Structure formats: structure tokens, C-alpha cells
Tab-separated table of C-alpha atoms in Angstrom:
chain	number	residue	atom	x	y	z
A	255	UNK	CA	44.280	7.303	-30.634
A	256	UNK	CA	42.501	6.324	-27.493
A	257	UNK	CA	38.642	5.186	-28.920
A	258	UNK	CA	34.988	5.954	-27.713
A	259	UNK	CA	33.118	2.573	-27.215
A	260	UNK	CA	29.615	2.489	-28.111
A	261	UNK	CA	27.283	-0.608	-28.516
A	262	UNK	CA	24.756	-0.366	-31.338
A	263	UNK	CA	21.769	-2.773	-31.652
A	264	UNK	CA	20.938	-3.094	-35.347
A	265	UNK	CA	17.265	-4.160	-36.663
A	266	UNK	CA	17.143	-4.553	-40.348
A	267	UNK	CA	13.694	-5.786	-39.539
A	268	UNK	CA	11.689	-5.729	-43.060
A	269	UNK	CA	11.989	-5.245	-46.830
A	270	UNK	CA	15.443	-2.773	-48.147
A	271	UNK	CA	15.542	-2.693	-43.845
A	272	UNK	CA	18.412	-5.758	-44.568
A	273	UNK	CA	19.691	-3.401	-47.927
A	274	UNK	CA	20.133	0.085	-46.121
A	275	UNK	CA	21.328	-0.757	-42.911
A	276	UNK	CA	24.341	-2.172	-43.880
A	277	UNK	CA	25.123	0.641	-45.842
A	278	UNK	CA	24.761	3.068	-43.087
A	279	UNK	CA	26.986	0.724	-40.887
A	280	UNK	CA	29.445	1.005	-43.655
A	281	UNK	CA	29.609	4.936	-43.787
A	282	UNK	CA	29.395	4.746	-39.535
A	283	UNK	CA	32.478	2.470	-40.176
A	284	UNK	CA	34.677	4.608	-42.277
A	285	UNK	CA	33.556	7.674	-40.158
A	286	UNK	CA	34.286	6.189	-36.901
A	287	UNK	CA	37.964	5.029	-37.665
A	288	UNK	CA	38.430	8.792	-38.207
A	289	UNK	CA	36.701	9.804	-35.116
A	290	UNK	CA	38.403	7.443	-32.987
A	291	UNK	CA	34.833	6.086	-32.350
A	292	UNK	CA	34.731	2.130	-31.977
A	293	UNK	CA	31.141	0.917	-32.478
A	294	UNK	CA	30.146	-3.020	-31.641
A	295	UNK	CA	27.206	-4.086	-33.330
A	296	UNK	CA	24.738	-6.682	-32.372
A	297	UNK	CA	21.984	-7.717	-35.071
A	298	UNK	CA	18.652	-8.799	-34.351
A	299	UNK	CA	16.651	-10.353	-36.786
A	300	UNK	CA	13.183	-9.305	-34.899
A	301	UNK	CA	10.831	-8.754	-38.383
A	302	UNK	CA	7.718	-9.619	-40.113
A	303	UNK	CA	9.535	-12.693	-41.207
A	304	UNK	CA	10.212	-13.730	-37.325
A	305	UNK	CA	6.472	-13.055	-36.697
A	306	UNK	CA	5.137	-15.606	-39.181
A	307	UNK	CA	8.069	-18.108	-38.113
A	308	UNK	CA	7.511	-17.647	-33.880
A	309	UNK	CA	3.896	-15.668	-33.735
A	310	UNK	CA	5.883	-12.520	-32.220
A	311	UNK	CA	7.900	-9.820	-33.775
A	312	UNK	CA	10.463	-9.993	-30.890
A	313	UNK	CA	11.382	-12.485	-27.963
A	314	UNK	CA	9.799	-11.637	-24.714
A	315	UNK	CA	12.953	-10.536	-23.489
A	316	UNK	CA	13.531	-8.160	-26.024
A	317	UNK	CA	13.703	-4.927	-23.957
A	318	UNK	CA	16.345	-6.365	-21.844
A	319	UNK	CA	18.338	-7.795	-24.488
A	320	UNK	CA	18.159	-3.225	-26.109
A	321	UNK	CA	18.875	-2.175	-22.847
A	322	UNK	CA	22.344	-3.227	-22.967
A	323	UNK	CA	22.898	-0.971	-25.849
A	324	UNK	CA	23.844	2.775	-26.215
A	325	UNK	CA	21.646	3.074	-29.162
A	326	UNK	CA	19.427	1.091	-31.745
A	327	UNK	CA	19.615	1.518	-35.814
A	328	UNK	CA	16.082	0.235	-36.949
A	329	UNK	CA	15.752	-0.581	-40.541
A	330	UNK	CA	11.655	-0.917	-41.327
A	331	UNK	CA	9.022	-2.576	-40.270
A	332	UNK	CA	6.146	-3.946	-42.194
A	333	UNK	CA	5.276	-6.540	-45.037
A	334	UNK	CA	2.593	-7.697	-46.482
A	335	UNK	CA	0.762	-10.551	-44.604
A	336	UNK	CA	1.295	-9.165	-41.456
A	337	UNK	CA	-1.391	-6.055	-40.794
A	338	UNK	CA	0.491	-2.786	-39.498
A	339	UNK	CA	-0.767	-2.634	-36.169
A	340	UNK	CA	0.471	-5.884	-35.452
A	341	UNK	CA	4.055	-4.807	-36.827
A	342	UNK	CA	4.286	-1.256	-35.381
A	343	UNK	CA	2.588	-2.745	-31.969
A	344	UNK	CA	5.076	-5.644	-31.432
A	345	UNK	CA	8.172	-3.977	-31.781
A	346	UNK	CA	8.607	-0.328	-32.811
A	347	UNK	CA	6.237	1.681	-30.596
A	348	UNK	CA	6.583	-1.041	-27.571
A	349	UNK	CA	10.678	-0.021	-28.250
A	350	UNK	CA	9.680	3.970	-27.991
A	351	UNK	CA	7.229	3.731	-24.507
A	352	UNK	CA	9.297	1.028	-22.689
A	353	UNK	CA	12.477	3.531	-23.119
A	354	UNK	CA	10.555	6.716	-23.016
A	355	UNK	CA	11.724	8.302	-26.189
A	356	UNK	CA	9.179	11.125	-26.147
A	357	UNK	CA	10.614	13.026	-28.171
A	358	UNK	CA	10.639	12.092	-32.523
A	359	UNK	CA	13.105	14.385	-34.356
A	360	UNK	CA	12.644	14.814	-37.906
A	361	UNK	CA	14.762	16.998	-40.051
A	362	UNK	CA	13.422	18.508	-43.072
A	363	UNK	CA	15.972	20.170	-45.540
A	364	UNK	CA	16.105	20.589	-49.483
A	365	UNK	CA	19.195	19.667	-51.064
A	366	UNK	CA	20.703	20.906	-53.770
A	367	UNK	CA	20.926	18.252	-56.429
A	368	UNK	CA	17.277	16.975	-55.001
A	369	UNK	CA	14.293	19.526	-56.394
A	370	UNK	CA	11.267	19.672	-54.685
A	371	UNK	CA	8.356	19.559	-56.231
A	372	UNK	CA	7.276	22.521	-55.250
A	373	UNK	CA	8.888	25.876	-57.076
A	374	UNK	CA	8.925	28.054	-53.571
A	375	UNK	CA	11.241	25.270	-51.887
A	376	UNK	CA	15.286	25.874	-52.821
A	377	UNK	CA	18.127	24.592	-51.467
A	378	UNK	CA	19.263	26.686	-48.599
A	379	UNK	CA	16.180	28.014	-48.551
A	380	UNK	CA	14.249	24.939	-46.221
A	381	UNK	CA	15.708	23.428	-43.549
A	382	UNK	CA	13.694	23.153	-40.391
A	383	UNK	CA	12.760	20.391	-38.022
A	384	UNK	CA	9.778	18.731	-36.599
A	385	UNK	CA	9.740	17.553	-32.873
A	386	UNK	CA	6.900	14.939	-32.393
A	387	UNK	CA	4.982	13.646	-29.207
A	388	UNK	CA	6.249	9.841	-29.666
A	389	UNK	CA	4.472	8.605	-26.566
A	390	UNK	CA	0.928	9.651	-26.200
A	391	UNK	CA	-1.618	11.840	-27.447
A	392	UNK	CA	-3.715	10.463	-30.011
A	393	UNK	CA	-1.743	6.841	-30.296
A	394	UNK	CA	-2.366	6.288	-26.979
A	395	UNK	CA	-4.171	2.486	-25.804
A	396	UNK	CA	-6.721	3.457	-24.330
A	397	UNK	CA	-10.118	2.604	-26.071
A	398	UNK	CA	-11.867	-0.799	-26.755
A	399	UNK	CA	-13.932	-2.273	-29.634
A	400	UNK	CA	-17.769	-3.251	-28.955
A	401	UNK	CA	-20.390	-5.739	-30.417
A	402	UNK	CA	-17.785	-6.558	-33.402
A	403	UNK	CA	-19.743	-8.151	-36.053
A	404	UNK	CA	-22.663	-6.746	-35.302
A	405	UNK	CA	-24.604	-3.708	-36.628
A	406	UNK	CA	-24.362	-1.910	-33.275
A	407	UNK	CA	-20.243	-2.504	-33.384
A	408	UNK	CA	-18.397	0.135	-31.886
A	409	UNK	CA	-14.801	1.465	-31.610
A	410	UNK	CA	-13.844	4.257	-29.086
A	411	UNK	CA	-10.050	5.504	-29.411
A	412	UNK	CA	-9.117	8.070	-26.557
A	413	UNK	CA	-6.541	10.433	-26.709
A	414	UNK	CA	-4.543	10.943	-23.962
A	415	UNK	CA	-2.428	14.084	-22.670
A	416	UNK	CA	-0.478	14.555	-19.810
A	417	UNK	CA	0.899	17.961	-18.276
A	418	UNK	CA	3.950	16.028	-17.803
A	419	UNK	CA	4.215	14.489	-21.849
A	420	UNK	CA	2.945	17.974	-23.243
A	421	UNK	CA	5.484	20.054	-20.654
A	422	UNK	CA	8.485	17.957	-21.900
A	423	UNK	CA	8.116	18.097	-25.507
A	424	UNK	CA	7.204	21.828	-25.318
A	425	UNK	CA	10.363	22.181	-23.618
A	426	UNK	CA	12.631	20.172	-25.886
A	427	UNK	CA	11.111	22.418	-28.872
A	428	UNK	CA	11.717	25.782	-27.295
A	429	UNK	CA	15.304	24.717	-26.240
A	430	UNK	CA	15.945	23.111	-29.954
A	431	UNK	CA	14.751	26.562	-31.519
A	432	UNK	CA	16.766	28.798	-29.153
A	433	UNK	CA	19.535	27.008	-30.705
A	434	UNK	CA	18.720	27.321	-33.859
A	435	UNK	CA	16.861	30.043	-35.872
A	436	UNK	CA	14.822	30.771	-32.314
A	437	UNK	CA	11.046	30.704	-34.221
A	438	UNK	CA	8.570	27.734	-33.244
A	439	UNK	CA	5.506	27.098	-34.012
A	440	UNK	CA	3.136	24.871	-32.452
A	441	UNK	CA	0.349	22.760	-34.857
A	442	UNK	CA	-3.129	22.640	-32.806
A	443	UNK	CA	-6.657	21.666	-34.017
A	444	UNK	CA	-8.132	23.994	-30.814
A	445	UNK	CA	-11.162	25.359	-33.082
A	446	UNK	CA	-12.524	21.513	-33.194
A	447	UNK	CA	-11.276	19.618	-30.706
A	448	UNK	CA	-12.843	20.983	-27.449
A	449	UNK	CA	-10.638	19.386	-24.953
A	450	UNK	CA	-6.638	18.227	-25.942
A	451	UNK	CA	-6.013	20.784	-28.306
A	452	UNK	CA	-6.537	23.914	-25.813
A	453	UNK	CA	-5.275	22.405	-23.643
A	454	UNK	CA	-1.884	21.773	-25.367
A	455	UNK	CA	-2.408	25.710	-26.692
A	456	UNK	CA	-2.442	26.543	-23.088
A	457	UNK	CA	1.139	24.766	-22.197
A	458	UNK	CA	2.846	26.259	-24.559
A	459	UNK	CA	1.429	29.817	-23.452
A	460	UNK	CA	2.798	28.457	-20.256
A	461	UNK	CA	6.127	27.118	-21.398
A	462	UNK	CA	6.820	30.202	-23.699
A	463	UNK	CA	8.152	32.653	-20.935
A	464	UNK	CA	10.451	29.756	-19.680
A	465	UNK	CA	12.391	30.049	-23.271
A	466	UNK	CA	11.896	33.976	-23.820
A	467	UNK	CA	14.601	33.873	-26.439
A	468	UNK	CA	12.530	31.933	-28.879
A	469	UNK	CA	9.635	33.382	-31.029
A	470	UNK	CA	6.727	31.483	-31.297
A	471	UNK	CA	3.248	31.255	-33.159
A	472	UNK	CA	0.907	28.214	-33.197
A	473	UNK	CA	-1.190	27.313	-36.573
A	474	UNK	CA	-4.382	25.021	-37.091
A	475	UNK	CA	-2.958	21.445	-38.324
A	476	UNK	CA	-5.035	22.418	-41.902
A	477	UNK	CA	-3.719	25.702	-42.536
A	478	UNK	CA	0.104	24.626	-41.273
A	479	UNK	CA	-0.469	21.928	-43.950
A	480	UNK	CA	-1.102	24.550	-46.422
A	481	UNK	CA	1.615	26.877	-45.430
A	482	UNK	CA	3.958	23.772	-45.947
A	483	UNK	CA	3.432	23.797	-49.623
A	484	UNK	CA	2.857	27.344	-49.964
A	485	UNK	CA	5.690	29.063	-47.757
A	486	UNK	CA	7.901	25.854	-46.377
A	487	UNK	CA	10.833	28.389	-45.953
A	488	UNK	CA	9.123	30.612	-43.239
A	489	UNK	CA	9.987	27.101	-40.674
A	490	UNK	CA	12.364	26.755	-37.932
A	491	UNK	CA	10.958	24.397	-35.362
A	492	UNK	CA	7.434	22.973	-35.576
A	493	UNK	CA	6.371	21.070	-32.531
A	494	UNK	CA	3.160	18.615	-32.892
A	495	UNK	CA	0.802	16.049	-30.509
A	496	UNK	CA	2.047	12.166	-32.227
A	497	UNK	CA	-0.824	12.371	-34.880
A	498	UNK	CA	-0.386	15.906	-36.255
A	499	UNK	CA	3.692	15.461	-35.938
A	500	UNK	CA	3.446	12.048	-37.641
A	501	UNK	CA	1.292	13.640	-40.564
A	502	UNK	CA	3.270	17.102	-41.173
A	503	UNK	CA	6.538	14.739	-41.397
A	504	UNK	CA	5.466	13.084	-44.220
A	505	UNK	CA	4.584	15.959	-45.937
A	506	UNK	CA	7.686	17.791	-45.567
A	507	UNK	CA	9.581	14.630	-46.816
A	508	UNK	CA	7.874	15.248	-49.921
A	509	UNK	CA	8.160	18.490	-49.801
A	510	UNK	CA	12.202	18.133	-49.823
A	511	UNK	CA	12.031	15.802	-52.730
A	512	UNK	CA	11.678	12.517	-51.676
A	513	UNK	CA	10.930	10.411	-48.533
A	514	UNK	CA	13.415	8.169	-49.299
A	515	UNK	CA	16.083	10.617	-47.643
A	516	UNK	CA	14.076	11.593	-44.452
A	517	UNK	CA	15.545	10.247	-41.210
A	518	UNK	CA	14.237	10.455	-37.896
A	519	UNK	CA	15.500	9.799	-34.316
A	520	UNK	CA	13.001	8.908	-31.277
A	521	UNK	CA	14.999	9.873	-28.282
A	522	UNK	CA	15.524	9.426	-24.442
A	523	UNK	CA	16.778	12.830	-24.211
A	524	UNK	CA	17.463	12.318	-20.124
A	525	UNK	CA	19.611	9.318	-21.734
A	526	UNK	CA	18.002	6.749	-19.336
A	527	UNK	CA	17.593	4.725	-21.917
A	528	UNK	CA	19.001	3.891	-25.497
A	529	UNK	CA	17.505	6.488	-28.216
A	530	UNK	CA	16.231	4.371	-31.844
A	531	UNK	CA	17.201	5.713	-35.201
A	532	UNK	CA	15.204	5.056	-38.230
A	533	UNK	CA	14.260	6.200	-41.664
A	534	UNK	CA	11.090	7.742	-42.153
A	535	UNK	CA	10.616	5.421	-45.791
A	536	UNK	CA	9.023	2.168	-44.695
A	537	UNK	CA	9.979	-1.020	-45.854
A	538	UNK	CA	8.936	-0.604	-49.546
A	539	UNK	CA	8.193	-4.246	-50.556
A	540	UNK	CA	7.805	-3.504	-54.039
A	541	UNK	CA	10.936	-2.860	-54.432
A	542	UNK	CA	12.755	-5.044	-51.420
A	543	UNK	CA	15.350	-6.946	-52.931
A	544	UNK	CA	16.364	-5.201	-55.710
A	545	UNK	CA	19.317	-3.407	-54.724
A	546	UNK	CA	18.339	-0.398	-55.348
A	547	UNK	CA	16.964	1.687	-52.755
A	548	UNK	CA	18.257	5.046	-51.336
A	549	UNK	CA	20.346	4.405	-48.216
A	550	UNK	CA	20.356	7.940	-47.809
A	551	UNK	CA	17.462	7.767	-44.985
A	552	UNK	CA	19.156	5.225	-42.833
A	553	UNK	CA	22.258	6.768	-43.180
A	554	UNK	CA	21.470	10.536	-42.094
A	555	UNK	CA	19.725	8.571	-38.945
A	556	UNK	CA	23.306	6.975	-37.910
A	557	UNK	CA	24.018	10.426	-38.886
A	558	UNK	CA	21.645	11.721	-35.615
A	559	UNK	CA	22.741	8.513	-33.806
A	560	UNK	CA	26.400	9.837	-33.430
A	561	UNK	CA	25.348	13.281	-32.770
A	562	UNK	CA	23.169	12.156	-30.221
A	563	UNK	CA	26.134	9.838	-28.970
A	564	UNK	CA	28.324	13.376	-28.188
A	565	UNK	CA	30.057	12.970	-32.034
A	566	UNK	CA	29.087	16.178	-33.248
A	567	UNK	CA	32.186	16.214	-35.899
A	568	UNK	CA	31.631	12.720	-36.852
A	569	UNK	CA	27.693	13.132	-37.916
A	570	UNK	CA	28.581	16.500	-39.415
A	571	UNK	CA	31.008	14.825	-41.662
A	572	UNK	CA	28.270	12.381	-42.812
A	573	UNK	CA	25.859	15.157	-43.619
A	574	UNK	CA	28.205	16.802	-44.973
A	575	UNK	CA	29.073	14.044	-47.496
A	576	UNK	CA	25.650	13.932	-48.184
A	577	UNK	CA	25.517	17.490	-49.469
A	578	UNK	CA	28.270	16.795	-51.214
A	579	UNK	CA	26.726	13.742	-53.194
A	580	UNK	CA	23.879	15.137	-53.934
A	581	UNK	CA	25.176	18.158	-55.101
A	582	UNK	CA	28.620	17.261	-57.438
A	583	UNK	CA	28.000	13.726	-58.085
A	584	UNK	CA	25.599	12.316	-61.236
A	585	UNK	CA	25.255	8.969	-58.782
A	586	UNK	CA	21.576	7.999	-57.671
A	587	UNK	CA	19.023	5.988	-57.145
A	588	UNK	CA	16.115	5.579	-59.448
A	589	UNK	CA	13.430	7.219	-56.980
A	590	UNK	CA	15.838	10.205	-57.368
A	591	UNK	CA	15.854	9.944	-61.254
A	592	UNK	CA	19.049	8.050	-61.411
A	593	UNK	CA	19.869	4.266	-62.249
A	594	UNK	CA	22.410	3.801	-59.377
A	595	UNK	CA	22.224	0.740	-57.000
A	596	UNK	CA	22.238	0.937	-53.242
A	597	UNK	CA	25.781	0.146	-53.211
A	598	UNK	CA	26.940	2.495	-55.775
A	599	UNK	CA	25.477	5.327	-54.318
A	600	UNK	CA	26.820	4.068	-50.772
A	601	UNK	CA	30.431	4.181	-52.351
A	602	UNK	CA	30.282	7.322	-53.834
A	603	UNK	CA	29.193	8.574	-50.232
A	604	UNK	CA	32.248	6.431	-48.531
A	605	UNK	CA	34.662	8.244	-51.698
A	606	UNK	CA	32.867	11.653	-49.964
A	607	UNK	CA	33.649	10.926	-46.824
């Protein structure tokens, strides 16, 4: 069988970062040999840990040393002793601007084998996805801090949208929903905030006939929160500005039963540049170390790192493995009520598969 090359930058980065990424490279393993896909890894050990040692989370030539990949699996980033800005800042969202990966993909589904806590979410019955602004909007650097110390201090945050960011993530999220259940709705905050939010309303009036296929209503970011408890079923496609996506992700993840199984991809989709894969979870320090956290997160990313890669058969046998697990097999970990380390539960996946 002649083999598809791909190189794969891995960053374990922090906390069960170094215990779930080598568990999804293990399933991406055993999957590619029967794809015929040949990945190369290269591991980086950019981290909280490197920041305390060197003062930075990554070398200066960082980006250059990505570029030379097809794709990046990122474990976590964050620990305590280093504030989250200073994580997130030096590594992950420099990684998402430099290669323009405007667009965060987070699928939300319930699983049979993994309640929710809600009664109104069943398996089969919730399985959407949310496509989040990665670039802009309300994360954006522009703003300063004033007077600090001082009773007068003052800190000004401005967010920032572009025709050109809102026009391309609009567009992603009507194409995704045409090819899926064709409904999308679009979270806004227009009845407070006087300037972005109609604005963004008014693109995707303006997008809408481009994609006429697709249905689409928008919601206020407090009642879509609400309808995500109450009626998570009625979603195919939500599209939201990089706060309000950022937020409703979250939620969802617990909505589907645990956050520890939520994956995400921030993608290139013009492919300029490598697209990052990452679980949703964090680095969970209080538990780092262990052995036992879910791999599951890390390993539905690779999952959306092969699709994205043009192996739709390959990541459709992972997920389907997944559905498999969850559903037949007693194995888990403890935040999904079972006493089953990482690598127990990353075998009986690999016996799936």
C-alpha cells in the first residue's frame, strides 16, 4: 500500500497534556497503518514548565519551526504559577492569529453510555456544532491599562470586527450547515451592545441569500444559553463572535456529559497554514499525574485532525470506536463514573478500533 505522509507537531504542553496525547498518537497509530496514512511526529516541549525554566512559553522561532508541519496536536496549557494570560498569550492564541485559524470547530454530541445531566438531552437526540470567531472580536489587543495603582486606574478592552473576519466565519457556518441538517443560528447580544452586535446581525442578513439552502435564525447570547439546557436538540449549527462561541462551548460540553470528551479544532480552512487540534478540558492540575484522565478529548481532536487532513474513513473509524466504547464497554474514567486509567480506557478504544 502506497502511504499518505503527513507531519504532525505534538505539544503536550501542561498537566494530563503529557498523559492524553500519547494516547491519541496511539489510536492515530493503529488507525493510520490501516489507512495507509504515515504520520511523523515532532514533540515540542513549549509549556508552563519551559516558561519558568527560559521566561517564554516557546522559542522565538517557534512559528517557523510549526510551519513545517501539516498539522499541530496541542495537549493543554496552563498551571498554576504561571497566570492564564501569560499561558494562552505566549503560545496558543499567538499559534491561532500567526496561522489565521479563524475558524474554532467544536462538536457537541451526547453519547450513549455518557448521560447528560439534563433529562431533555438523549443520545441521538444532540449532536450539533459550534463554529467560533478564533481571531478577533472581543479577544482582540487592542486596549491599554491607565494610572495602575492608583484610584483613578483604568482598563479599556476594545472589541474589534472586521467585514472581512465576520464575512468568513458566516460563510464557513452556512456552508457547514448546508451540509449537514441545513439550520443555523447565529448568537448576538444586538439589544445591548449598540455597535458589534448589529453589525454582525447585519452580515449574516447579508451572507444568508449566498447559502439559500440553509435555514437560519439568530438568538440573544442569554436566551440561546437557556435554550441550551432547555431544548439542546432543536441545534444544528450555531455560529458565535470568540467570546459568545468560547462561552456556549463550554456549556454544551456539559451539557453532553462531561468536558472531558469535548474536542475542538482551530482551522486554516484556505490550508495556508497548519490547522491546531486540542481538547476543550484544560490541563486539570489536580489531577495531572495520576493516570487517570479521559483521553477521549484529545483523541476525537486527532479524530478532526485526519478529517481535516482529507482521511474522512480514518477519523470516522475513530469516532466510531468511540461510540462504540462508550456504549458496550463498562471501561472508564472516574470523571465518567468509572475507575479506569488513561491507559485502560485507551486500550479498550485501540481493541475498538
Amino acid at each position: 500500500m502506497t502511504k499518505t505522509h503527513h507531519r504532525i507537531a505534538l505539544i503536550p504542553g501542561d498537566g494530563i497534556g503529557t498523559e492524553v496525547v500519547p494516547a491519541a498518537r496511539q489510536v492515530l497509530d493503529v488507525v493510520g497503518e490501516r489507512h495507509g496514512i504515515a504520520l511523523t511526529y515532532t514533540e515540542f516541549d513549549w509549556s508552563c514548565e519551559r516558561y519558568l525554566r527560559e521566561g517564554t512559553m516557546m522559542p522565538d522561532n517557534g512559528m517557523e519551526q510549526l510551519r513545517e508541519h501539516d498539522a499541530i496536536l496541542l495537549g493543554a496549557v496552563g498551571y498554576p504559577g504561571v497566570p492564564d494570560h501569560v499561558s494562552l498569550w505566549g503560545l496558543l492564541i499567538p499559534i491561532r492569529r500567526s496561522f489565521r485559524q479563524y475558524v474554532n470547530l467544536r462538536p457537541i454530541r451526547v453519547f450513549e453510555g455518557v448521560p447528560s445531566p439534563l433529562r431533555t438531552a438523549a443520545a441521538g437526540e444532540v449532536d450539533f456544532v459550534i463554529v467560533r470567531e478564533n481571531v478577533e472580536g472581543e479577544y482582540s489587543q487592542v486596549g491599554g491599562r491607565l494610572y495602575q495603582g492608583f484610584p483613578e486606574e483604568v482598563a479599556v478592552q476594545e472589541a474589534l470586527f472586521t467585514r472581512a473576519g465576520v464575512t468568513r466565519i458566516l460563510d464557513y457556518a452556512f456552508d457547514l450547515a448546508a451540509r449537514r441538517g441545513g439550520r443555523l443560528t447565529s448568537a448576538t447580544k444586538s439589544n445591548g451592545i449598540v455597535h458589534t452586535m448589529p453589525f454582525w446581525d447585519e452580515m449574516v442578513a447579508e451572507r444568508a441569500p449566498h447559502h439559500p439552502s440553509v435555514t437560519w435564525d439568530q438568538e440573544h447570547i442569554d436566551a440561546l444559553a437557556a435554550k441550551f439546557v432547555l431544548q439542546p436538540g432543536r441545534f444544528d449549527v450555531v455560529v458565535g463572535s470568540n467570546l459568545f462561541g468560547d462561552i456556549l462551548s463550554d456549556l454544551a460540553a456539559a451539557v453532553a456529559g462531561s468536558i472531558g470528551i469535548a474536542p475542538s479544532a482551530n482551522l486554516n480552512p484556505e490550508r495556508e497554514f497548519p490547522s491546531m487540534f486540542e481538547p476543550v478540558h484544560g490541563s486539570a492540575p489536580d489531577i495531572a499525574g495520576r493516570g487517570i484522565a479521559n483521553p477521549l478529548g484529545t483523541i476525537w481532536s486527532a479524530a478532526l485532525m485526519l478529517d481535516h487532513l482529507g482521511h474522512e474513513g480514518a477519523a470516522s473509524d475513530i469516532t466510531d470506536a468511540i461510540v462504540s466504547v462508550l456504549a458496550k464497554s463498562t471501561t472508564r474514567t472516574p470523571d465518567l463514573g468509572g475507575s479506569a486509567t488513561t491507559a485502560e480506557f485507551t486500550d479498550a478504544l485501540v481493541q475498538a478500533l
